Amino acid sequence: MQDLGIRVLFMGNNLARLLGGLWVTIEISLLSVVFSIVLGILLGMVMTLKNPVIRCITKVYLEFIRIMPQLVLLFLVYFGVTKTFGIQLSGQVSAVIVFTLWGTAEMGDLVRGALISIPRHQYESGAALGLESGQIYRYIIIPQTLRRLVPLAINLTTRMIKTTSLIVLIGVVEVLKVAQQIIEANRYTVPDSALWIYGAVFFLYFLACWPISLLASRLEKKWKD
Amino acid sequence: MDKNERLLEIHHLHKDYGNGPVLNDVSLDVHKGEVLVLIGPSGCGKSTFLRCMNGLESIQSGEILLDGQVISGEKTKWSEVRQKIGMVFQSYELFPHMTVLDNILLGPMKVQKRSRPEAEKEAEKLLERVGLLDKKDVYPRQLSGGQKQRVAIVRALIMKPEIMLFDEVTAALDPEMVREVLDVMLELAKAGSTMVIVTHEMQFARAVADQVVFLDGGDIVEMDEPERFFVCPKTERAQRFLNTFTFEKKEG
């Protein structure tokens, strides 16, 4: 029987290294997601304002971030900022900055959408009961906005986790980079390890994202109105 | 009727959205225990008029008094006034994330600070009255339109308002559900509630109203008792409006 590449996975501390790489991925994603949610909620609220100047600025920001491939943004921040302004940013910090910029734009748009999707009459029927405007937000608007928002925000989180695989290209040693290193180190002894190691990486991404997207669809079903 | 019994008074109300007046110098008194029905063609300002009465629309000039107190001023505490003026909307507007019971209890508990057991007891009594006690723990999405609207009426009633406003509450309902909602309103009227109703249901208007108020072009054109208004309207505009509801058999 042919020598199976899977044994590479269990050689030395390879598996632990892969898990360590996964942790880097998750750390960057989590930091970016937390920043994005906080800033995105603020951005989303700002975006519902009717001020034309604010509208224009947020629109340009949103379009700019969406049109730009994340890889280009990463290069722009990691190489561009370092060269131009002489600020030394590590790959990880650049990654968090770029994913926060991107996540904030996406999250902001989700928040804006959720806020404007609450019909005006919901505010009015709260007011007609004699609720103060703070109470209307607390008991009526915010709970409904959250219900619409949470599943979408969770989906965004999984997208961000997946997209962090790009940061290999600015030299951050995360799960994909560790995998490449392991494959390279065993290229001569176990030539077909690539399938197994990348397979393991696939499985790790799956492990990280699947429970999250499961949670999203659970909540979506539960809160459907 | 006796002047002392005036509950809601509207003096020379003027409302403008910025492109011509919607309501032009409208005055109206609502007496205690009286049922007023506002009718008129679409866009005549009747819904806007109703919404002015509890401050959902701002007014440009004029005065609104409740129990002799001016409520249309700058310093009006609308949250207090609106406890006395209940409103039911065309599209029910139950809160979709709360059960029927929680929908009903939000006002009494958060606005009037009543205790849950006491409010709950009253909510159950009111739900029973509209035949929906068995639905108290379901979410609005599980109800039919007519059931939602009856819950919305209970939600307004539990605040013990002095006057109830109904804004085309059957307009979004399937025909077979209109009746169940109108029956609840008829019963309220019989029990002596003060009500202002905007509706397109002429038969119902005739049955429920003490006074019919016909609005057209932002004006009160005619106001009369229902029998007189529907049988022999005085103004030509009212006649024309009422004619749109009758069909003459085509001569063969």
Short mmCIF file of C-alpha atoms in Angstrom, two decimals:
data_model
loop_
_atom_site.label_atom_id
_atom_site.label_comp_id
_atom_site.label_asym_id
_atom_site.label_seq_id
_atom_site.Cartn_x
_atom_site.Cartn_y
_atom_site.Cartn_z
CA MET A 1 0.00 0.00 0.00
CA GLN A 2 1.26 3.43 -0.85
CA ASP A 3 2.60 5.52 1.93
CA LEU A 4 -0.20 7.85 3.05
CA GLY A 5 0.58 11.55 3.24
CA ILE A 6 -1.62 11.83 6.29
CA ARG A 7 1.19 10.68 8.51
CA VAL A 8 2.87 14.05 7.94
CA LEU A 9 0.06 15.60 9.88
CA PHE A 10 1.03 13.63 12.95
CA MET A 11 4.80 13.97 12.58
CA GLY A 12 6.55 16.01 15.25
CA ASN A 13 4.35 18.89 16.38
CA ASN A 14 2.82 19.55 12.97
CA LEU A 15 -0.75 19.33 14.15
CA ALA A 16 -0.06 21.66 17.06
CA ARG A 17 1.59 24.10 14.63
CA LEU A 18 -1.44 24.02 12.37
CA LEU A 19 -3.71 24.68 15.32
CA GLY A 20 -1.42 27.52 16.36
CA GLY A 21 -1.80 28.92 12.84
CA LEU A 22 -5.53 28.58 13.10
CA TRP A 23 -5.43 30.56 16.31
CA VAL A 24 -3.63 33.42 14.52
CA THR A 25 -6.37 33.35 11.89
CA ILE A 26 -9.10 33.38 14.51
CA GLU A 27 -7.41 36.05 16.57
CA ILE A 28 -7.16 38.42 13.62
CA SER A 29 -10.72 37.64 12.57
CA LEU A 30 -12.16 38.10 16.05
CA LEU A 31 -10.39 41.40 16.64
CA SER A 32 -11.55 42.66 13.26
CA VAL A 33 -15.09 41.43 13.82
CA VAL A 34 -15.38 43.11 17.22
CA PHE A 35 -14.03 46.42 15.90
CA SER A 36 -16.24 46.13 12.82
CA ILE A 37 -19.39 45.52 14.83
CA VAL A 38 -18.82 48.48 17.14
CA LEU A 39 -17.78 50.87 14.36
CA GLY A 40 -20.33 49.40 11.95
CA ILE A 41 -23.22 50.08 14.31
CA LEU A 42 -22.09 53.69 14.63
CA LEU A 43 -21.60 53.98 10.87
CA GLY A 44 -24.99 52.43 10.21
CA MET A 45 -26.71 54.91 12.50
CA VAL A 46 -24.84 57.79 10.88
CA MET A 47 -25.86 56.49 7.45
CA THR A 48 -29.55 56.84 8.28
CA LEU A 49 -29.10 60.59 8.78
CA LYS A 50 -30.45 62.79 6.05
CA ASN A 51 -27.48 65.17 5.93
CA PRO A 52 -26.28 65.18 2.27
CA VAL A 53 -22.59 65.68 3.14
CA ILE A 54 -22.57 62.72 5.53
CA ARG A 55 -24.48 60.65 3.00
CA CYS A 56 -21.96 61.42 0.31
CA ILE A 57 -18.92 60.64 2.49
CA THR A 58 -20.29 57.34 3.78
CA LYS A 59 -21.37 56.35 0.29
CA VAL A 60 -17.91 56.96 -1.14
CA TYR A 61 -16.33 55.02 1.72
CA LEU A 62 -18.69 52.11 1.24
CA GLU A 63 -18.22 51.93 -2.52
CA PHE A 64 -14.45 52.35 -2.28
CA ILE A 65 -14.08 49.51 0.19
CA ARG A 66 -16.44 47.24 -1.71
CA ILE A 67 -14.91 47.78 -5.12
CA MET A 68 -11.32 47.37 -3.89
CA PRO A 69 -10.24 43.71 -3.65
CA GLN A 70 -9.22 43.01 -0.07
CA LEU A 71 -5.79 41.92 -1.28
CA VAL A 72 -5.15 45.33 -2.84
CA LEU A 73 -6.22 46.97 0.41
CA LEU A 74 -3.85 44.73 2.33
CA PHE A 75 -0.94 45.64 0.05
CA LEU A 76 -1.91 49.30 0.21
CA VAL A 77 -1.84 49.36 3.99
CA TYR A 78 1.06 46.97 4.59
CA PHE A 79 3.47 48.23 1.94
CA GLY A 80 2.03 51.63 1.02
CA VAL A 81 1.69 53.10 4.48
CA THR A 82 5.09 51.80 5.55
CA LYS A 83 6.84 53.34 2.53
CA THR A 84 4.95 56.61 2.39
CA PHE A 85 4.57 57.55 6.03
CA GLY A 86 7.45 55.57 7.47
CA ILE A 87 5.15 53.81 9.93
CA GLN A 88 6.16 50.23 10.58
CA LEU A 89 3.07 48.08 10.70
CA SER A 90 3.33 44.38 11.35
CA GLY A 91 1.44 42.07 9.04
CA GLN A 92 -1.05 41.26 11.78
CA VAL A 93 -1.78 44.88 12.59
CA SER A 94 -2.20 45.69 8.90
CA ALA A 95 -4.54 42.75 8.58
CA VAL A 96 -6.70 43.89 11.50
CA ILE A 97 -6.80 47.44 10.07
CA VAL A 98 -7.84 46.28 6.61
CA PHE A 99 -10.43 43.80 7.82
CA THR A 100 -11.84 46.37 10.22
CA LEU A 101 -12.12 48.91 7.40
CA TRP A 102 -13.88 46.34 5.26
CA GLY A 103 -16.00 44.87 8.04
CA THR A 104 -17.11 48.31 9.21
CA ALA A 105 -18.32 49.18 5.73
CA GLU A 106 -20.23 45.91 5.36
CA MET A 107 -21.58 46.01 8.89
CA GLY A 108 -22.57 49.65 8.55
CA ASP A 109 -24.61 48.82 5.48
CA LEU A 110 -26.30 45.92 7.29
CA VAL A 111 -27.14 48.12 10.27
CA ARG A 112 -28.49 50.85 8.01
CA GLY A 113 -30.61 48.29 6.18
CA ALA A 114 -31.96 46.82 9.41
CA LEU A 115 -32.80 50.24 10.82
CA ILE A 116 -34.65 51.52 7.76
CA SER A 117 -36.50 48.21 7.39
CA ILE A 118 -38.42 48.92 10.60
CA PRO A 119 -41.65 50.53 9.39
CA ARG A 120 -42.37 54.09 10.51
CA HIS A 121 -45.63 52.84 11.95
CA GLN A 122 -43.76 50.81 14.57
CA TYR A 123 -42.40 54.06 15.99
CA GLU A 124 -45.85 55.61 15.78
CA SER A 125 -47.75 52.81 17.45
CA GLY A 126 -45.23 52.92 20.28
CA ALA A 127 -45.71 56.67 20.53
CA ALA A 128 -49.48 56.29 20.42
CA LEU A 129 -49.28 54.12 23.54
CA GLY A 130 -47.54 56.97 25.33
CA LEU A 131 -44.02 55.55 25.26
CA GLU A 132 -41.16 58.07 25.37
CA SER A 133 -38.78 57.95 22.44
CA GLY A 134 -36.06 56.26 24.52
CA GLN A 135 -38.54 53.55 25.48
CA ILE A 136 -39.63 53.14 21.88
CA TYR A 137 -36.03 52.39 20.91
CA ARG A 138 -35.40 50.16 23.89
CA TYR A 139 -38.49 47.99 23.73
CA ILE A 140 -39.54 48.13 20.09
CA ILE A 141 -36.93 49.28 17.61
CA ILE A 142 -33.64 47.88 18.95
CA PRO A 143 -34.94 44.34 19.66
CA GLN A 144 -36.33 44.14 16.15
CA THR A 145 -33.18 45.59 14.59
CA LEU A 146 -31.03 43.06 16.46
CA ARG A 147 -33.18 40.18 15.32
CA ARG A 148 -32.66 41.21 11.74
CA LEU A 149 -29.02 42.03 12.23
CA VAL A 150 -27.55 39.14 14.19
CA PRO A 151 -27.85 36.42 11.53
CA LEU A 152 -26.42 38.79 8.91
CA ALA A 153 -23.56 39.83 11.19
CA ILE A 154 -22.73 36.19 11.86
CA ASN A 155 -22.56 35.47 8.16
CA LEU A 156 -20.25 38.43 7.76
CA THR A 157 -18.05 36.95 10.49
CA THR A 158 -17.61 33.68 8.61
CA ARG A 159 -16.83 35.62 5.44
CA MET A 160 -14.16 37.54 7.32
CA ILE A 161 -12.62 34.37 8.75
CA LYS A 162 -12.36 32.91 5.27
CA THR A 163 -10.94 36.03 3.74
CA THR A 164 -8.13 36.19 6.29
CA SER A 165 -6.42 33.47 4.23
CA LEU A 166 -5.22 36.35 2.03
CA ILE A 167 -2.87 37.61 4.71
CA VAL A 168 -0.36 34.88 3.83
CA LEU A 169 0.59 37.28 1.08
CA ILE A 170 1.78 39.94 3.49
CA GLY A 171 3.83 37.44 5.40
CA VAL A 172 1.61 36.65 8.37
CA VAL A 173 2.14 33.08 9.53
CA GLU A 174 -1.39 31.84 9.96
CA VAL A 175 -2.94 28.46 9.34
CA LEU A 176 -2.43 28.46 5.57
CA LYS A 177 1.21 29.58 5.86
CA VAL A 178 1.96 26.92 8.45
CA ALA A 179 0.44 24.36 6.10
CA GLN A 180 2.70 25.54 3.26
CA GLN A 181 5.71 25.33 5.54
CA ILE A 182 4.89 21.77 6.55
CA ILE A 183 4.36 20.74 2.96
CA GLU A 184 7.65 22.32 1.91
CA ALA A 185 9.57 20.68 4.73
CA ASN A 186 8.32 17.25 3.66
CA ARG A 187 8.42 17.76 -0.07
CA TYR A 188 11.08 15.07 -0.65
CA THR A 189 10.09 12.52 1.96
CA VAL A 190 6.32 12.68 1.49
CA PRO A 191 5.59 14.27 -1.89
CA ASP A 192 1.83 13.83 -1.72
CA SER A 193 1.37 15.48 1.67
CA ALA A 194 -0.14 18.60 0.05
CA LEU A 195 -3.55 16.97 -0.35
CA TRP A 196 -3.61 15.86 3.27
CA ILE A 197 -2.31 19.04 4.82
CA TYR A 198 -4.55 21.32 2.76
CA GLY A 199 -7.34 18.88 3.51
CA ALA A 200 -6.64 19.38 7.19
CA VAL A 201 -6.68 23.16 6.68
CA PHE A 202 -10.03 22.86 4.93
CA PHE A 203 -11.28 20.88 7.87
CA LEU A 204 -10.02 23.47 10.36
CA TYR A 205 -11.72 26.33 8.47
CA PHE A 206 -14.84 24.23 8.39
CA LEU A 207 -14.62 23.64 12.13
CA ALA A 208 -14.26 27.35 12.76
CA CYS A 209 -17.03 28.53 10.43
CA TRP A 210 -19.63 25.79 10.47
CA PRO A 211 -20.87 26.23 14.06
CA ILE A 212 -21.10 29.96 13.40
CA SER A 213 -23.18 29.61 10.27
CA LEU A 214 -25.28 26.97 11.98
CA LEU A 215 -26.00 29.45 14.73
CA ALA A 216 -26.93 32.06 12.12
CA SER A 217 -29.50 29.88 10.41
CA ARG A 218 -30.86 28.76 13.77
CA LEU A 219 -31.44 32.35 14.85
CA GLU A 220 -32.83 33.28 11.48
CA LYS A 221 -35.44 30.57 11.72
CA LYS A 222 -36.27 31.38 15.31
CA TRP A 223 -36.78 35.08 14.71
CA LYS A 224 -38.53 34.96 11.36
CA ASP A 225 -41.62 37.14 11.39
CA MET B 1 -75.39 68.41 23.78
CA ASP B 2 -74.19 70.09 26.90
CA LYS B 3 -71.15 72.28 26.46
CA ASN B 4 -69.54 70.93 29.62
CA GLU B 5 -69.33 67.53 28.08
CA ARG B 6 -66.83 68.51 25.42
CA LEU B 7 -63.90 66.13 25.63
CA LEU B 8 -61.83 67.04 22.61
CA GLU B 9 -62.01 70.43 20.96
CA ILE B 10 -60.30 71.41 17.77
CA HIS B 11 -60.25 75.09 16.89
CA HIS B 12 -59.24 76.45 13.48
CA LEU B 13 -56.74 73.74 12.78
CA HIS B 14 -54.44 74.38 9.86
CA LYS B 15 -52.12 71.71 8.53
CA ASP B 16 -49.72 72.07 5.66
CA TYR B 17 -47.06 69.66 4.32
CA GLY B 18 -45.45 72.50 2.41
CA ASN B 19 -47.34 72.15 -0.86
CA GLY B 20 -50.70 73.65 -0.11
CA PRO B 21 -52.96 73.12 2.89
CA VAL B 22 -54.07 69.59 3.81
CA LEU B 23 -56.46 70.81 6.47
CA ASN B 24 -57.77 74.31 6.20
CA ASP B 25 -59.25 76.02 9.25
CA VAL B 26 -61.02 72.92 10.59
CA SER B 27 -62.96 73.08 13.85
CA LEU B 28 -64.64 70.17 15.56
CA ASP B 29 -65.85 69.18 19.01
CA VAL B 30 -66.01 65.63 20.28
CA HIS B 31 -68.37 65.14 23.20
CA LYS B 32 -68.07 62.54 25.89
CA GLY B 33 -69.60 59.24 24.82
CA GLU B 34 -70.00 60.38 21.26
CA VAL B 35 -69.01 58.40 18.18
CA LEU B 36 -67.83 60.58 15.32
CA VAL B 37 -67.22 59.04 11.93
CA LEU B 38 -65.01 60.90 9.47
CA ILE B 39 -65.65 60.07 5.85
CA GLY B 40 -64.60 61.56 2.57
CA PRO B 41 -62.72 60.81 -0.64
CA SER B 42 -59.12 59.59 -0.54
CA GLY B 43 -56.69 62.39 0.14
CA CYS B 44 -59.34 64.61 1.73
CA GLY B 45 -57.25 64.86 4.89
CA LYS B 46 -59.35 62.70 7.19
CA SER B 47 -56.50 60.44 8.30
CA THR B 48 -54.20 63.42 8.72
CA PHE B 49 -56.89 65.11 10.80
CA LEU B 50 -57.08 62.06 13.05
CA ARG B 51 -53.30 61.93 13.40
CA CYS B 52 -53.22 65.58 14.40
CA MET B 53 -55.49 64.77 17.33
CA ASN B 54 -52.79 62.78 19.13
CA GLY B 55 -49.81 64.72 17.85
CA LEU B 56 -48.49 62.23 15.31
CA GLU B 57 -48.73 65.12 12.86
CA SER B 58 -47.65 68.62 13.74
CA ILE B 59 -50.03 71.46 13.02
CA GLN B 60 -49.21 74.88 11.62
CA SER B 61 -51.87 76.83 13.47
CA GLY B 62 -54.99 76.31 15.53
CA GLU B 63 -55.59 74.72 18.87
CA ILE B 64 -56.46 71.29 20.20
CA LEU B 65 -57.91 70.91 23.70
CA LEU B 66 -58.44 67.75 25.71
CA ASP B 67 -60.57 68.12 28.83
CA GLY B 68 -60.24 71.87 28.41
CA GLN B 69 -56.44 71.75 28.43
CA VAL B 70 -54.50 72.90 25.40
CA ILE B 71 -52.51 69.94 24.06
CA SER B 72 -51.26 71.46 20.84
CA GLY B 73 -48.66 73.75 22.42
CA GLU B 74 -44.89 73.52 22.27
CA LYS B 75 -44.58 72.16 25.78
CA THR B 76 -47.15 69.39 25.46
CA LYS B 77 -46.05 66.17 27.15
CA TRP B 78 -47.34 63.94 24.42
CA SER B 79 -46.50 60.76 26.27
CA GLU B 80 -49.01 61.80 28.94
CA VAL B 81 -51.65 63.01 26.52
CA ARG B 82 -51.44 59.87 24.42
CA GLN B 83 -52.32 57.72 27.40
CA LYS B 84 -55.70 59.41 27.27
CA ILE B 85 -56.05 59.18 23.50
CA GLY B 86 -55.82 55.61 22.23
CA MET B 87 -55.18 54.93 18.57
CA VAL B 88 -55.60 51.93 16.30
CA PHE B 89 -53.88 51.90 12.91
CA GLN B 90 -54.81 50.53 9.52
CA SER B 91 -51.91 48.06 9.45
CA TYR B 92 -52.37 46.87 13.09
CA GLU B 93 -48.70 47.50 13.92
CA LEU B 94 -48.44 44.90 16.61
CA PHE B 95 -44.85 44.45 17.74
CA PRO B 96 -43.72 41.32 15.88
CA HIS B 97 -41.11 40.28 18.43
CA MET B 98 -43.57 40.08 21.34
CA THR B 99 -46.41 37.70 22.13
CA VAL B 100 -49.96 38.98 22.05
CA LEU B 101 -49.97 39.36 25.82
CA ASP B 102 -46.64 41.23 25.88
CA ASN B 103 -47.89 43.53 23.13
CA ILE B 104 -50.85 44.43 25.30
CA LEU B 105 -48.84 44.76 28.52
CA LEU B 106 -46.09 47.03 27.17
CA GLY B 107 -48.12 50.22 27.58
CA PRO B 108 -49.60 49.55 31.04
CA MET B 109 -46.30 48.32 32.47
CA LYS B 110 -43.79 50.70 30.93
CA VAL B 111 -45.89 53.85 30.60
CA GLN B 112 -48.39 53.57 33.43
CA LYS B 113 -46.07 51.50 35.67
CA ARG B 114 -48.84 49.13 36.60
CA SER B 115 -47.97 45.78 38.13
CA ARG B 116 -47.82 42.81 35.82
CA PRO B 117 -50.36 40.59 37.61
CA GLU B 118 -52.94 43.36 37.71
CA ALA B 119 -52.39 44.39 34.09
CA GLU B 120 -52.34 40.77 32.99
CA LYS B 121 -55.67 40.13 34.61
CA GLU B 122 -57.21 43.04 32.78
CA ALA B 123 -55.55 42.04 29.51
CA GLU B 124 -57.09 38.60 29.81
CA LYS B 125 -60.48 40.07 30.51
CA LEU B 126 -60.25 42.30 27.44
CA LEU B 127 -58.95 39.47 25.26
CA GLU B 128 -61.89 37.36 26.33
CA ARG B 129 -64.22 40.18 25.39
CA VAL B 130 -62.87 40.17 21.82
CA GLY B 131 -62.79 36.36 21.75
CA LEU B 132 -59.03 35.92 21.66
CA LEU B 133 -58.09 34.72 25.13
CA ASP B 134 -56.72 31.46 23.71
CA LYS B 135 -54.27 33.45 21.57
CA LYS B 136 -52.55 35.33 24.36
CA ASP B 137 -49.25 33.44 24.11
CA VAL B 138 -48.88 33.35 20.34
CA TYR B 139 -46.91 35.76 18.19
CA PRO B 140 -48.66 38.21 15.88
CA ARG B 141 -47.45 36.37 12.78
CA GLN B 142 -49.65 33.42 13.79
CA LEU B 143 -52.80 35.55 13.73
CA SER B 144 -55.11 36.51 10.88
CA GLY B 145 -55.53 40.16 9.98
CA GLY B 146 -58.81 40.46 11.83
CA GLN B 147 -57.35 38.86 14.94
CA LYS B 148 -54.35 41.19 14.83
CA GLN B 149 -56.62 44.17 14.61
CA ARG B 150 -58.68 43.02 17.58
CA VAL B 151 -55.47 42.62 19.58
CA ALA B 152 -54.46 46.13 18.52
CA ILE B 153 -57.78 47.42 19.83
CA VAL B 154 -57.23 45.66 23.15
CA ARG B 155 -53.71 47.11 23.32
CA ALA B 156 -55.19 50.58 23.04
CA LEU B 157 -58.12 49.87 25.38
CA ILE B 158 -56.05 48.62 28.28
CA MET B 159 -54.59 52.11 28.70
CA LYS B 160 -58.12 53.19 29.66
CA PRO B 161 -58.13 56.06 27.18
CA GLU B 162 -60.79 58.74 27.37
CA ILE B 163 -61.11 58.70 23.61
CA MET B 164 -60.20 56.21 20.92
CA LEU B 165 -59.07 57.03 17.39
CA PHE B 166 -59.53 54.45 14.63
CA ASP B 167 -57.64 55.07 11.41
CA GLU B 168 -59.20 53.00 8.60
CA VAL B 169 -58.81 49.91 10.75
CA THR B 170 -60.56 47.59 8.31
CA ALA B 171 -58.99 48.88 5.10
CA ALA B 172 -56.22 46.25 5.07
CA LEU B 173 -58.49 43.33 5.95
CA ASP B 174 -60.01 40.63 3.80
CA PRO B 175 -63.77 41.22 3.48
CA GLU B 176 -64.74 38.28 5.68
CA MET B 177 -62.62 39.63 8.52
CA VAL B 178 -63.99 43.14 8.44
CA ARG B 179 -67.09 42.11 10.32
CA GLU B 180 -65.33 40.72 13.40
CA VAL B 181 -63.45 43.98 13.87
CA LEU B 182 -66.46 46.19 13.27
CA ASP B 183 -68.48 44.15 15.77
CA VAL B 184 -65.91 44.90 18.45
CA MET B 185 -66.14 48.60 17.63
CA LEU B 186 -69.94 48.54 17.67
CA GLU B 187 -69.83 46.96 21.07
CA LEU B 188 -67.45 49.65 22.33
CA ALA B 189 -69.76 52.32 20.98
CA LYS B 190 -72.72 50.75 22.75
CA ALA B 191 -70.73 50.64 25.98
CA GLY B 192 -70.41 54.41 25.77
CA SER B 193 -66.84 54.87 24.57
CA THR B 194 -65.89 58.13 22.93
CA MET B 195 -64.60 57.35 19.49
CA VAL B 196 -63.42 59.08 16.34
CA ILE B 197 -63.44 56.72 13.39
CA VAL B 198 -62.06 57.16 9.90
CA THR B 199 -63.58 54.56 7.62
CA HIS B 200 -64.67 53.67 4.11
CA GLU B 201 -67.36 51.29 5.33
CA MET B 202 -70.50 53.34 4.77
CA GLN B 203 -72.92 50.79 6.18
CA PHE B 204 -70.85 50.62 9.33
CA ALA B 205 -70.59 54.39 9.56
CA ARG B 206 -74.34 54.63 9.40
CA ALA B 207 -74.77 52.02 12.12
CA VAL B 208 -72.17 53.25 14.56
CA ALA B 209 -72.07 57.03 14.21
CA ASP B 210 -73.74 59.64 16.35
CA GLN B 211 -72.42 62.23 13.96
CA VAL B 212 -71.03 61.83 10.47
CA VAL B 213 -68.38 64.32 9.45
CA PHE B 214 -67.83 64.65 5.74
CA LEU B 215 -64.45 66.06 4.74
CA ASP B 216 -63.40 67.12 1.29
CA GLY B 217 -60.42 69.15 0.16
CA GLY B 218 -59.23 69.76 3.71
CA ASP B 219 -62.54 71.17 4.89
CA ILE B 220 -65.48 69.90 6.87
CA VAL B 221 -68.13 70.15 4.19
CA GLU B 222 -71.02 68.67 6.06
CA MET B 223 -71.76 67.28 9.48
CA ASP B 224 -74.97 65.62 10.46
CA GLU B 225 -76.66 62.68 12.08
CA PRO B 226 -76.15 59.53 10.03
CA GLU B 227 -79.77 58.98 9.01
CA ARG B 228 -80.06 62.51 7.66
CA PHE B 229 -76.62 62.50 6.10
CA PHE B 230 -76.97 59.22 4.25
CA VAL B 231 -80.58 59.70 3.19
CA CYS B 232 -80.55 63.30 2.12
CA PRO B 233 -77.16 64.97 2.21
CA LYS B 234 -77.40 68.73 2.08
CA THR B 235 -74.37 69.53 -0.02
CA GLU B 236 -73.81 68.60 -3.61
CA ARG B 237 -70.30 67.35 -2.85
CA ALA B 238 -71.58 64.89 -0.25
CA GLN B 239 -74.23 63.69 -2.69
CA ARG B 240 -71.62 63.06 -5.33
CA PHE B 241 -69.42 61.22 -2.84
CA LEU B 242 -72.25 58.98 -1.65
CA ASN B 243 -73.24 58.23 -5.22
CA THR B 244 -69.88 56.58 -5.82
CA PHE B 245 -70.96 53.82 -3.45
CA THR B 246 -74.19 52.91 -5.22
CA PHE B 247 -74.61 51.14 -8.49
CA GLU B 248 -77.63 51.44 -10.66
CA LYS B 249 -78.89 48.43 -12.51
CA LYS B 250 -78.08 48.70 -16.18
CA GLU B 251 -81.14 49.09 -18.31
CA GLY B 252 -81.38 46.13 -20.66
#
